[in-house]
PDB file of C-alpha atoms in Angstrom:
ATOM      1  CA  UNK A  20     -37.943 -15.737  23.229  1.00 54.00           C
ATOM      2  CA  UNK A  21     -35.105 -18.531  23.990  1.00 66.00           C
ATOM      3  CA  UNK A  22     -32.419 -19.800  21.687  1.00 91.00           C
ATOM      4  CA  UNK A  23     -32.128 -23.304  21.808  1.00 96.00           C
ATOM      5  CA  UNK A  24     -28.911 -24.921  22.686  1.00 97.00           C
ATOM      6  CA  UNK A  25     -27.120 -28.960  22.445  1.00 98.00           C
ATOM      7  CA  UNK A  26     -24.538 -29.120  24.665  1.00 97.00           C
ATOM      8  CA  UNK A  27     -22.245 -32.277  25.837  1.00 97.00           C
ATOM      9  CA  UNK A  28     -20.863 -32.907  29.410  1.00 97.00           C
ATOM     10  CA  UNK A  29     -20.580 -34.760  32.149  1.00 97.00           C
ATOM     11  CA  UNK A  30     -23.276 -34.256  35.292  1.00 98.00           C
ATOM     12  CA  UNK A  31     -21.808 -32.942  38.260  1.00 97.00           C
ATOM     13  CA  UNK A  32     -24.509 -34.182  40.852  1.00 97.00           C
ATOM     14  CA  UNK A  33     -27.192 -36.955  41.313  1.00 96.00           C
ATOM     15  CA  UNK A  34     -31.004 -35.225  40.028  1.00 97.00           C
ATOM     16  CA  UNK A  35     -32.838 -33.524  42.151  1.00 97.00           C
ATOM     17  CA  UNK A  36     -36.794 -34.671  42.180  1.00 96.00           C
ATOM     18  CA  UNK A  37     -38.985 -31.993  43.175  1.00 96.00           C
ATOM     19  CA  UNK A  38     -42.569 -31.494  41.894  1.00 94.00           C
ATOM     20  CA  UNK A  39     -44.932 -27.958  40.963  1.00 93.00           C
ATOM     21  CA  UNK A  40     -47.734 -27.805  43.177  1.00 94.00           C
ATOM     22  CA  UNK A  41     -50.041 -28.769  40.475  1.00 95.00           C
ATOM     23  CA  UNK A  42     -47.895 -32.194  41.127  1.00 94.00           C
ATOM     24  CA  UNK A  43     -46.227 -31.702  37.738  1.00 95.00           C
ATOM     25  CA  UNK A  44     -43.089 -33.419  38.213  1.00 96.00           C
ATOM     26  CA  UNK A  45     -38.955 -31.350  37.850  1.00 97.00           C
ATOM     27  CA  UNK A  46     -35.495 -32.849  38.119  1.00 97.00           C
ATOM     28  CA  UNK A  47     -32.592 -31.044  38.826  1.00 98.00           C
ATOM     29  CA  UNK A  48     -28.924 -31.482  37.719  1.00 98.00           C
ATOM     30  CA  UNK A  49     -25.372 -29.447  37.187  1.00 98.00           C
ATOM     31  CA  UNK A  50     -23.606 -29.953  34.004  1.00 98.00           C
ATOM     32  CA  UNK A  51     -20.700 -29.571  33.147  1.00 97.00           C
ATOM     33  CA  UNK A  52     -18.619 -29.325  29.417  1.00 97.00           C
ATOM     34  CA  UNK A  53     -15.311 -28.441  28.216  1.00 91.00           C
ATOM     35  CA  UNK A  54     -13.321 -29.060  25.465  1.00 86.00           C
ATOM     36  CA  UNK A  55      -9.939 -30.950  25.818  1.00 85.00           C
ATOM     37  CA  UNK A  56      -7.562 -30.207  23.025  1.00 87.00           C
ATOM     38  CA  UNK A  57      -4.200 -31.602  22.234  1.00 90.00           C
ATOM     39  CA  UNK A  58      -1.138 -29.569  23.788  1.00 90.00           C
ATOM     40  CA  UNK A  59       1.208 -29.570  20.875  1.00 91.00           C
ATOM     41  CA  UNK A  60       4.392 -28.918  22.913  1.00 93.00           C
ATOM     42  CA  UNK A  61       3.935 -31.383  25.833  1.00 93.00           C
ATOM     43  CA  UNK A  62       2.073 -34.334  22.524  1.00 92.00           C
ATOM     44  CA  UNK A  63      -0.851 -34.486  25.890  1.00 94.00           C
ATOM     45  CA  UNK A  64      -4.923 -33.977  25.814  1.00 90.00           C
ATOM     46  CA  UNK A  65      -5.691 -30.657  28.743  1.00 91.00           C
ATOM     47  CA  UNK A  66      -8.333 -29.053  29.500  1.00 87.00           C
ATOM     48  CA  UNK A  67      -9.956 -26.335  28.195  1.00 88.00           C
ATOM     49  CA  UNK A  68     -12.319 -24.316  29.874  1.00 91.00           C
ATOM     50  CA  UNK A  69     -15.471 -25.582  31.736  1.00 95.00           C
ATOM     51  CA  UNK A  70     -19.183 -23.836  30.825  1.00 96.00           C
ATOM     52  CA  UNK A  71     -21.301 -24.737  33.543  1.00 97.00           C
ATOM     53  CA  UNK A  72     -25.051 -25.423  33.237  1.00 98.00           C
ATOM     54  CA  UNK A  73     -27.909 -25.453  35.332  1.00 98.00           C
ATOM     55  CA  UNK A  74     -30.636 -29.045  33.653  1.00 98.00           C
ATOM     56  CA  UNK A  75     -34.234 -28.837  34.469  1.00 98.00           C
ATOM     57  CA  UNK A  76     -36.136 -31.632  32.906  1.00 98.00           C
ATOM     58  CA  UNK A  77     -39.997 -31.542  33.343  1.00 97.00           C
ATOM     59  CA  UNK A  78     -42.956 -34.485  33.740  1.00 96.00           C
ATOM     60  CA  UNK A  79     -41.913 -37.793  31.417  1.00 95.00           C
ATOM     61  CA  UNK A  80     -38.531 -36.256  30.595  1.00 96.00           C
ATOM     62  CA  UNK A  81     -38.072 -35.390  34.672  1.00 96.00           C
ATOM     63  CA  UNK A  82     -39.530 -39.025  35.707  1.00 95.00           C
ATOM     64  CA  UNK A  83     -37.248 -41.054  32.483  1.00 95.00           C
ATOM     65  CA  UNK A  84     -34.239 -39.090  33.586  1.00 96.00           C
ATOM     66  CA  UNK A  85     -34.619 -39.747  37.186  1.00 95.00           C
ATOM     67  CA  UNK A  86     -33.798 -42.980  36.646  1.00 94.00           C
ATOM     68  CA  UNK A  87     -31.271 -42.960  33.917  1.00 95.00           C
ATOM     69  CA  UNK A  88     -28.837 -40.145  34.672  1.00 96.00           C
ATOM     70  CA  UNK A  89     -26.180 -40.671  37.688  1.00 97.00           C
ATOM     71  CA  UNK A  90     -23.492 -38.372  38.120  1.00 98.00           C
ATOM     72  CA  UNK A  91     -20.073 -38.505  36.189  1.00 96.00           C
ATOM     73  CA  UNK A  92     -22.661 -39.557  33.516  1.00 97.00           C
ATOM     74  CA  UNK A  93     -21.821 -38.205  30.324  1.00 97.00           C
ATOM     75  CA  UNK A  94     -24.663 -36.561  28.950  1.00 98.00           C
ATOM     76  CA  UNK A  95     -26.975 -34.651  25.572  1.00 98.00           C
ATOM     77  CA  UNK A  96     -28.941 -32.024  26.673  1.00 98.00           C
ATOM     78  CA  UNK A  97     -31.000 -30.122  24.433  1.00 98.00           C
ATOM     79  CA  UNK A  98     -33.605 -27.234  25.071  1.00 98.00           C
ATOM     80  CA  UNK A  99     -34.273 -23.524  25.599  1.00 97.00           C
ATOM     81  CA  UNK A 100     -31.264 -21.848  26.204  1.00 97.00           C
ATOM     82  CA  UNK A 101     -31.107 -18.139  28.917  1.00 96.00           C
ATOM     83  CA  UNK A 102     -28.952 -16.815  31.200  1.00 96.00           C
ATOM     84  CA  UNK A 103     -30.398 -15.694  34.241  1.00 95.00           C
ATOM     85  CA  UNK A 104     -28.864 -12.969  36.671  1.00 96.00           C
ATOM     86  CA  UNK A 105     -28.648 -13.956  40.352  1.00 92.00           C
ATOM     87  CA  UNK A 106     -27.419 -11.926  43.809  1.00 95.00           C
ATOM     88  CA  UNK A 107     -26.846 -13.669  46.533  1.00 93.00           C
ATOM     89  CA  UNK A 108     -24.951 -13.313  49.710  1.00 94.00           C
ATOM     90  CA  UNK A 109     -23.320  -9.825  48.406  1.00 94.00           C
ATOM     91  CA  UNK A 110     -22.739 -11.695  45.009  1.00 95.00           C
ATOM     92  CA  UNK A 111     -23.521 -10.885  42.147  1.00 95.00           C
ATOM     93  CA  UNK A 112     -23.385 -13.724  38.757  1.00 94.00           C
ATOM     94  CA  UNK A 113     -24.372 -15.097  35.970  1.00 94.00           C
ATOM     95  CA  UNK A 114     -26.420 -18.734  35.442  1.00 96.00           C
ATOM     96  CA  UNK A 115     -27.020 -20.885  32.415  1.00 96.00           C
ATOM     97  CA  UNK A 116     -30.024 -22.502  32.626  1.00 97.00           C
ATOM     98  CA  UNK A 117     -31.217 -24.892  30.062  1.00 98.00           C
ATOM     99  CA  UNK A 118     -34.892 -25.952  29.990  1.00 98.00           C
ATOM    100  CA  UNK A 119     -34.868 -29.838  28.436  1.00 98.00           C
ATOM    101  CA  UNK A 120     -36.315 -31.132  25.703  1.00 98.00           C
ATOM    102  CA  UNK A 121     -34.339 -34.242  25.182  1.00 97.00           C
ATOM    103  CA  UNK A 122     -32.171 -35.894  27.467  1.00 97.00           C
ATOM    104  CA  UNK A 123     -29.529 -39.144  27.001  1.00 96.00           C
ATOM    105  CA  UNK A 124     -26.460 -40.635  27.256  1.00 96.00           C
ATOM    106  CA  UNK A 125     -22.903 -40.031  25.178  1.00 95.00           C
ATOM    107  CA  UNK A 126     -23.019 -43.285  23.209  1.00 95.00           C
ATOM    108  CA  UNK A 127     -18.895 -42.418  22.821  1.00 92.00           C
ATOM    109  CA  UNK A 128     -18.042 -43.055  26.280  1.00 90.00           C
ATOM    110  CA  UNK A 129     -19.705 -45.797  26.903  1.00 90.00           C
ATOM    111  CA  UNK A 130     -22.863 -48.048  26.605  1.00 91.00           C
ATOM    112  CA  UNK A 131     -26.893 -47.959  27.462  1.00 89.00           C
ATOM    113  CA  UNK A 132     -29.668 -50.348  27.499  1.00 88.00           C
ATOM    114  CA  UNK A 133     -33.252 -48.520  26.207  1.00 86.00           C
ATOM    115  CA  UNK A 134     -36.288 -49.209  27.961  1.00 86.00           C
ATOM    116  CA  UNK A 135     -39.606 -47.827  27.056  1.00 85.00           C
ATOM    117  CA  UNK A 136     -41.794 -46.556  29.075  1.00 78.00           C
ATOM    118  CA  UNK A 137     -45.616 -48.071  28.371  1.00 73.00           C
ATOM    119  CA  UNK A 138     -47.225 -44.404  29.447  1.00 64.00           C
ATOM    120  CA  UNK A 139     -44.686 -42.479  26.515  1.00 54.00           C
ATOM    121  CA  UNK A 140     -45.371 -43.796  23.227  1.00 50.00           C
ATOM    122  CA  UNK A 141     -44.829 -40.362  20.973  1.00 55.00           C
ATOM    123  CA  UNK A 142     -45.427 -40.379  17.020  1.00 49.00           C
ATOM    124  CA  UNK A 143     -42.600 -41.323  15.407  1.00 46.00           C
ATOM    125  CA  UNK A 144     -41.927 -43.340  11.661  1.00 46.00           C
ATOM    126  CA  UNK A 145     -42.101 -46.254  13.532  1.00 43.00           C
ATOM    127  CA  UNK A 146     -45.180 -46.206  15.591  1.00 45.00           C
ATOM    128  CA  UNK A 147     -47.541 -48.013  14.684  1.00 44.00           C
ATOM    129  CA  UNK A 148     -45.144 -51.101  14.815  1.00 42.00           C
ATOM    130  CA  UNK A 149     -46.043 -53.600  17.178  1.00 43.00           C
ATOM    131  CA  UNK A 150     -43.040 -54.736  18.595  1.00 43.00           C
ATOM    132  CA  UNK A 151     -39.328 -53.274  18.691  1.00 45.00           C
ATOM    133  CA  UNK A 152     -38.146 -56.278  16.381  1.00 46.00           C
ATOM    134  CA  UNK A 153     -41.144 -54.157  13.082  1.00 41.00           C
ATOM    135  CA  UNK A 154     -39.399 -50.965  13.981  1.00 40.00           C
ATOM    136  CA  UNK A 155     -36.072 -52.108  13.948  1.00 41.00           C
ATOM    137  CA  UNK A 156     -36.268 -54.101  10.666  1.00 40.00           C
ATOM    138  CA  UNK A 157     -38.526 -51.031   9.202  1.00 39.00           C
ATOM    139  CA  UNK A 158     -35.598 -49.619   7.356  1.00 40.00           C
ATOM    140  CA  UNK A 159     -32.248 -51.496   6.927  1.00 40.00           C
ATOM    141  CA  UNK A 160     -29.394 -50.280   5.384  1.00 39.00           C
ATOM    142  CA  UNK A 161     -25.556 -50.247   5.828  1.00 42.00           C
ATOM    143  CA  UNK A 162     -23.513 -47.441   6.983  1.00 43.00           C
ATOM    144  CA  UNK A 163     -22.819 -46.360   3.458  1.00 45.00           C
ATOM    145  CA  UNK A 164     -26.024 -45.414   2.402  1.00 46.00           C
ATOM    146  CA  UNK A 165     -26.609 -48.291   0.397  1.00 45.00           C
ATOM    147  CA  UNK A 166     -30.680 -50.483   0.787  1.00 47.00           C
ATOM    148  CA  UNK A 167     -30.402 -54.069   2.316  1.00 48.00           C
ATOM    149  CA  UNK A 168     -33.603 -55.987   2.159  1.00 50.00           C
ATOM    150  CA  UNK A 169     -34.560 -57.128   5.435  1.00 49.00           C
ATOM    151  CA  UNK A 170     -33.385 -60.961   5.703  1.00 53.00           C
ATOM    152  CA  UNK A 171     -36.031 -62.924   4.212  1.00 52.00           C
ATOM    153  CA  UNK A 172     -37.122 -60.425   1.681  1.00 49.00           C
ATOM    154  CA  UNK A 173     -36.789 -59.866  -2.191  1.00 51.00           C
ATOM    155  CA  UNK A 174     -37.180 -57.181  -4.155  1.00 48.00           C
ATOM    156  CA  UNK A 175     -36.455 -53.589  -4.004  1.00 44.00           C
ATOM    157  CA  UNK A 176     -36.813 -50.854  -1.714  1.00 45.00           C
ATOM    158  CA  UNK A 177     -39.439 -48.878  -4.019  1.00 40.00           C
TER     159      UNK A 177
END
């Protein structure tokens, strides 16, 4: 059994690509996650404790991350979490590892350009849309949650 975790952090090294003996692509990178807090005494922002994670991704996610993620990028990683004990050179420790099932840029810190891969088309609510425009216009609502018709269309949402 494994626990599911979502972590926001900074990529510490460019993802490294490997593959299994069966040819399945894998990438690995380190992720640093820390909380910033305001020091009331000085009025400045200070870093809190940093948690370090070893992140792995497989198959299509690995290939996409290899093209998209670089050292210094802020990302959101979601996946299976496990703690692994290790021993090397007379030292012992515990490594926090995430097998990612989802990975993307944290848009609070920058912008990104999405380019859908032709090979990966997971089913979803807009899976039948033939163009990006159809998918984008499938639902048109403002952030308050009120409904607005698609431009050029009249009627109710029901």
